[in-house]
Coordinates of N, CA and C in Angstrom, one line a residue:
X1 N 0.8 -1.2 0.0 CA 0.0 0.0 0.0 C 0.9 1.3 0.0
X2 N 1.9 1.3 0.9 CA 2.6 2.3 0.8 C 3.4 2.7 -0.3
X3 N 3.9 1.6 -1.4 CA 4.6 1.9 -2.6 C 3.8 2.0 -3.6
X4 N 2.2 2.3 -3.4 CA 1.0 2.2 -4.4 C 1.1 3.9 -4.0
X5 N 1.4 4.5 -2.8 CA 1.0 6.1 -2.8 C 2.5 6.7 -3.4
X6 N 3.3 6.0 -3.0 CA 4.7 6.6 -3.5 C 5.1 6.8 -5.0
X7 N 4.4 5.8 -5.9 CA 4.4 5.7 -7.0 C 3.3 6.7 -7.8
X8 N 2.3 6.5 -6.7 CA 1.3 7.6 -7.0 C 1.6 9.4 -7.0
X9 N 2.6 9.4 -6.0 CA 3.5 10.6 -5.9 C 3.6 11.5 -6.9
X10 N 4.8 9.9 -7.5 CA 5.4 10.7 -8.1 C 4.9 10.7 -10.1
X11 N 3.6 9.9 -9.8 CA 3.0 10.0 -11.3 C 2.9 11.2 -12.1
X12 N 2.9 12.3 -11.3 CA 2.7 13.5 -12.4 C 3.9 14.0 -12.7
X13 N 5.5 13.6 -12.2 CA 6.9 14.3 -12.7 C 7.1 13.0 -13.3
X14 N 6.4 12.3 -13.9 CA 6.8 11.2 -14.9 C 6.3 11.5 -16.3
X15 N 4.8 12.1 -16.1 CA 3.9 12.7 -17.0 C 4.6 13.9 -17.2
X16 N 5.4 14.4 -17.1 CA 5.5 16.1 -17.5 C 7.2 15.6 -17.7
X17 N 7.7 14.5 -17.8 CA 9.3 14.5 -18.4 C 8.2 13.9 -20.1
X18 N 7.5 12.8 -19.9 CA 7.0 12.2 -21.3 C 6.7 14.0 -21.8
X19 N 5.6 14.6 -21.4 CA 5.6 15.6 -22.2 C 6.9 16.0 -22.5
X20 N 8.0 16.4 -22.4 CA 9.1 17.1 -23.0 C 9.4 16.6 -23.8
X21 N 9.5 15.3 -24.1 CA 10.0 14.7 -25.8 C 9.1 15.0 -26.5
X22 N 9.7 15.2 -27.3 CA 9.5 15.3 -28.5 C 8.7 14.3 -29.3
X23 N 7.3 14.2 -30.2 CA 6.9 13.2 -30.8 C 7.1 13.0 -32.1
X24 N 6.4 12.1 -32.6 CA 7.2 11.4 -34.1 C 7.0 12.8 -35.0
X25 N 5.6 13.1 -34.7 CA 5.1 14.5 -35.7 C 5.7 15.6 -35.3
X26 N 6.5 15.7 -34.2 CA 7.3 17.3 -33.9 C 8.9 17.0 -34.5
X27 N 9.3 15.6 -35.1 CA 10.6 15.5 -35.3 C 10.8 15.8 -36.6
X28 N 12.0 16.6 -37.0 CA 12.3 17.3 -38.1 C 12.4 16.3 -38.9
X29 N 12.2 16.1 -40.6 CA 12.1 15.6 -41.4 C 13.8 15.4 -41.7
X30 N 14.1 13.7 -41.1 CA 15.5 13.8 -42.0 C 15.6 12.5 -42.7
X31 N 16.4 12.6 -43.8 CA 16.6 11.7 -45.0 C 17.7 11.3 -45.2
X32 N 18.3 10.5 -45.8 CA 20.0 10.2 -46.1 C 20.1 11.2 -47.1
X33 N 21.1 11.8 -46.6 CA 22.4 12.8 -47.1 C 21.7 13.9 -46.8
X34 N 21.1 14.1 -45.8 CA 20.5 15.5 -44.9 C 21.7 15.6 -43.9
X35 N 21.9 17.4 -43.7 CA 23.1 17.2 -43.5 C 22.6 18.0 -41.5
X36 N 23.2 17.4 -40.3 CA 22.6 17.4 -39.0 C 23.3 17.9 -38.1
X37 N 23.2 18.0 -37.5 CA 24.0 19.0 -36.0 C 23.1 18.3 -34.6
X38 N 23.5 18.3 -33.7 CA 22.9 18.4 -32.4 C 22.3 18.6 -31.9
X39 N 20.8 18.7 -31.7 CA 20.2 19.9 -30.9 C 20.5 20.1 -29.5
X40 N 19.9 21.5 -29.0 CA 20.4 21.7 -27.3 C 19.8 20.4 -26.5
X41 N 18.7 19.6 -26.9 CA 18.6 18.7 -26.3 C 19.9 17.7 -26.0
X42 N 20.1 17.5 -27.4 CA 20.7 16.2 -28.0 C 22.6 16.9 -27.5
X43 N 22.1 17.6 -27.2 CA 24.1 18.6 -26.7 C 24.5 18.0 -25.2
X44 N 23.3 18.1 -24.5 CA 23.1 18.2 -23.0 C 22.8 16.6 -22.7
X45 N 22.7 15.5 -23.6 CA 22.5 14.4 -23.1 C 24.1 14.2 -23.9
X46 N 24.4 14.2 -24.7 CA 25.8 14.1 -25.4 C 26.4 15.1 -25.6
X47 N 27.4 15.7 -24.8 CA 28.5 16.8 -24.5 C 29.4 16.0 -25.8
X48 N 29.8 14.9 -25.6 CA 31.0 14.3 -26.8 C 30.7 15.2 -28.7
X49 N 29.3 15.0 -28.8 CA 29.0 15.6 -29.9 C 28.7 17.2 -30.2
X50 N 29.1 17.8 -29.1 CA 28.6 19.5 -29.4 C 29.7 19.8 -30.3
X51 N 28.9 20.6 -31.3 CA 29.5 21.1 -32.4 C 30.0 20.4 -33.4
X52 N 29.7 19.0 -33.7 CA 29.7 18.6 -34.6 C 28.7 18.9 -35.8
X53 N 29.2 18.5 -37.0 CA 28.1 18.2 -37.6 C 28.8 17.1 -38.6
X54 N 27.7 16.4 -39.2 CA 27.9 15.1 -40.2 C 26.1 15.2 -41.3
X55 N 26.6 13.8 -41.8 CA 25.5 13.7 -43.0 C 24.9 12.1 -42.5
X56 N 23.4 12.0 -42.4 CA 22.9 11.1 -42.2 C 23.1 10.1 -43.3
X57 N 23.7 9.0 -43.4 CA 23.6 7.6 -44.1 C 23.0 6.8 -44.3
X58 N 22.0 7.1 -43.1 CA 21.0 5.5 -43.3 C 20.0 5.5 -42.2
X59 N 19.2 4.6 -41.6 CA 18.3 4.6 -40.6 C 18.8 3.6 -39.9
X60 N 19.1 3.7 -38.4 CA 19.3 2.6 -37.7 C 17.7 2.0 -37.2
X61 N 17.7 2.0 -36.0 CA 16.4 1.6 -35.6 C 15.1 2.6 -35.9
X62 N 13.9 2.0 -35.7 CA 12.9 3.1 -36.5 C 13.0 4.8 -35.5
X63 N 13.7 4.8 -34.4 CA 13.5 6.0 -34.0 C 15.2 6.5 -34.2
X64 N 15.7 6.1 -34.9 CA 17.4 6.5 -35.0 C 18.3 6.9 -36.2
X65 N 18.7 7.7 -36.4 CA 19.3 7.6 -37.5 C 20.8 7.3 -37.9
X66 N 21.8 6.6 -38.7 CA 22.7 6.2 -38.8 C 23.3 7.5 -39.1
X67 N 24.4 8.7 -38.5 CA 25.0 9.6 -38.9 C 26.1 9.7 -38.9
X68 N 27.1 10.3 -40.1 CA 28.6 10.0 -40.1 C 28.8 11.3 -39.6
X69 N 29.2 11.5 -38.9 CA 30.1 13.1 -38.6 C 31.2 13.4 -39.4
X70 N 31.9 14.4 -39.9 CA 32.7 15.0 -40.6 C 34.0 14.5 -39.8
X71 N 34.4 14.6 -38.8 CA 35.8 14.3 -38.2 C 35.9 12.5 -37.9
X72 N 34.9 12.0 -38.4 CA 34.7 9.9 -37.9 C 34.7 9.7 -39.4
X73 N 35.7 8.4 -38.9 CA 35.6 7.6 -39.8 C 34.4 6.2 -39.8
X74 N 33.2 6.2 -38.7 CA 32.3 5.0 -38.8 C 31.0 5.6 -38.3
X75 N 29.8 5.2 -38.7 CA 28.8 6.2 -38.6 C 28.0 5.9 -37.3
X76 N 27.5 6.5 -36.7 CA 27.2 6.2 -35.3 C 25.4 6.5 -35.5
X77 N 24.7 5.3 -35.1 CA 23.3 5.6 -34.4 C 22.9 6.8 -33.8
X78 N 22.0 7.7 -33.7 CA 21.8 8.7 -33.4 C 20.2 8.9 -33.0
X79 N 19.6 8.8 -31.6 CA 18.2 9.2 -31.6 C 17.6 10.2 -32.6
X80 N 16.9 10.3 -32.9 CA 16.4 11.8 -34.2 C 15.8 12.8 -33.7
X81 N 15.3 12.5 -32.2 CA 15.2 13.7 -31.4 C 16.5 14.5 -31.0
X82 N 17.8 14.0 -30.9 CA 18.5 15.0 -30.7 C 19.2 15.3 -32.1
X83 N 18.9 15.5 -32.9 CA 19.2 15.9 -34.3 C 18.5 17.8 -34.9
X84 N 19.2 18.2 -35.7 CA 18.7 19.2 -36.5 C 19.3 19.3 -37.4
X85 N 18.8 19.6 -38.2 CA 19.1 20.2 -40.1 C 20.1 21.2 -39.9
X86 N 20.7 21.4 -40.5 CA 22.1 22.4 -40.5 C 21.5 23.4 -41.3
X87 N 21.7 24.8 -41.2 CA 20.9 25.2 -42.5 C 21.6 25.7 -43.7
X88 N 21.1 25.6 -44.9 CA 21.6 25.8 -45.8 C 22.5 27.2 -45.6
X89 N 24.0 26.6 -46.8 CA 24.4 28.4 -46.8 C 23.5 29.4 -47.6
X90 N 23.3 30.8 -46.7 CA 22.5 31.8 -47.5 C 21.3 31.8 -46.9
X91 N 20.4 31.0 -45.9 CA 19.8 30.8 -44.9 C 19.9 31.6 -43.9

């Protein structure tokens, strides 16, 4: 009973982290040879990648994309929520 109110607690800061991601329809449209950057999300869960950017290759799993970075030589899986379009030069 008591880990039925504790769970109960904390039901609503579980509900309001799901709201913060991002869903399939709020994720930017990327394709192979779209070219990506990091978002602040995607910076703050992975410091290793800030300021990179690379070109997507391929799809890993259905929420991921396979992306090569410009400084790697082997393409690395990449959630697509922490992803963004680079923008064109002249943009």
């Amino acid at each position: 009973m008591k880990r039925n109110r504790e769970l109960l607690a904390i039901w609503p800061k579980i509900a309001d982290l799901r709201q913060s991601f991002p869903t399939s329809s709020q994720l930017p449209l990327l394709e192979q040879g779209a070219r990506v950057r990091m978002n602040g999300f995607g910076r703050e869960r992975h410091p290793h990648y800030r300021g990179r950017e690379g070109t997507i290759v391929g799809v890993g799993s259905p929420g991921s994309c396979r992306v090569q970075f410009d400084d790697t030589k082997t393409p690395v899986a990449i959630y697509r929520g922490y992803l963004e379009l680079v923008p064109a030069i002249g943009q």
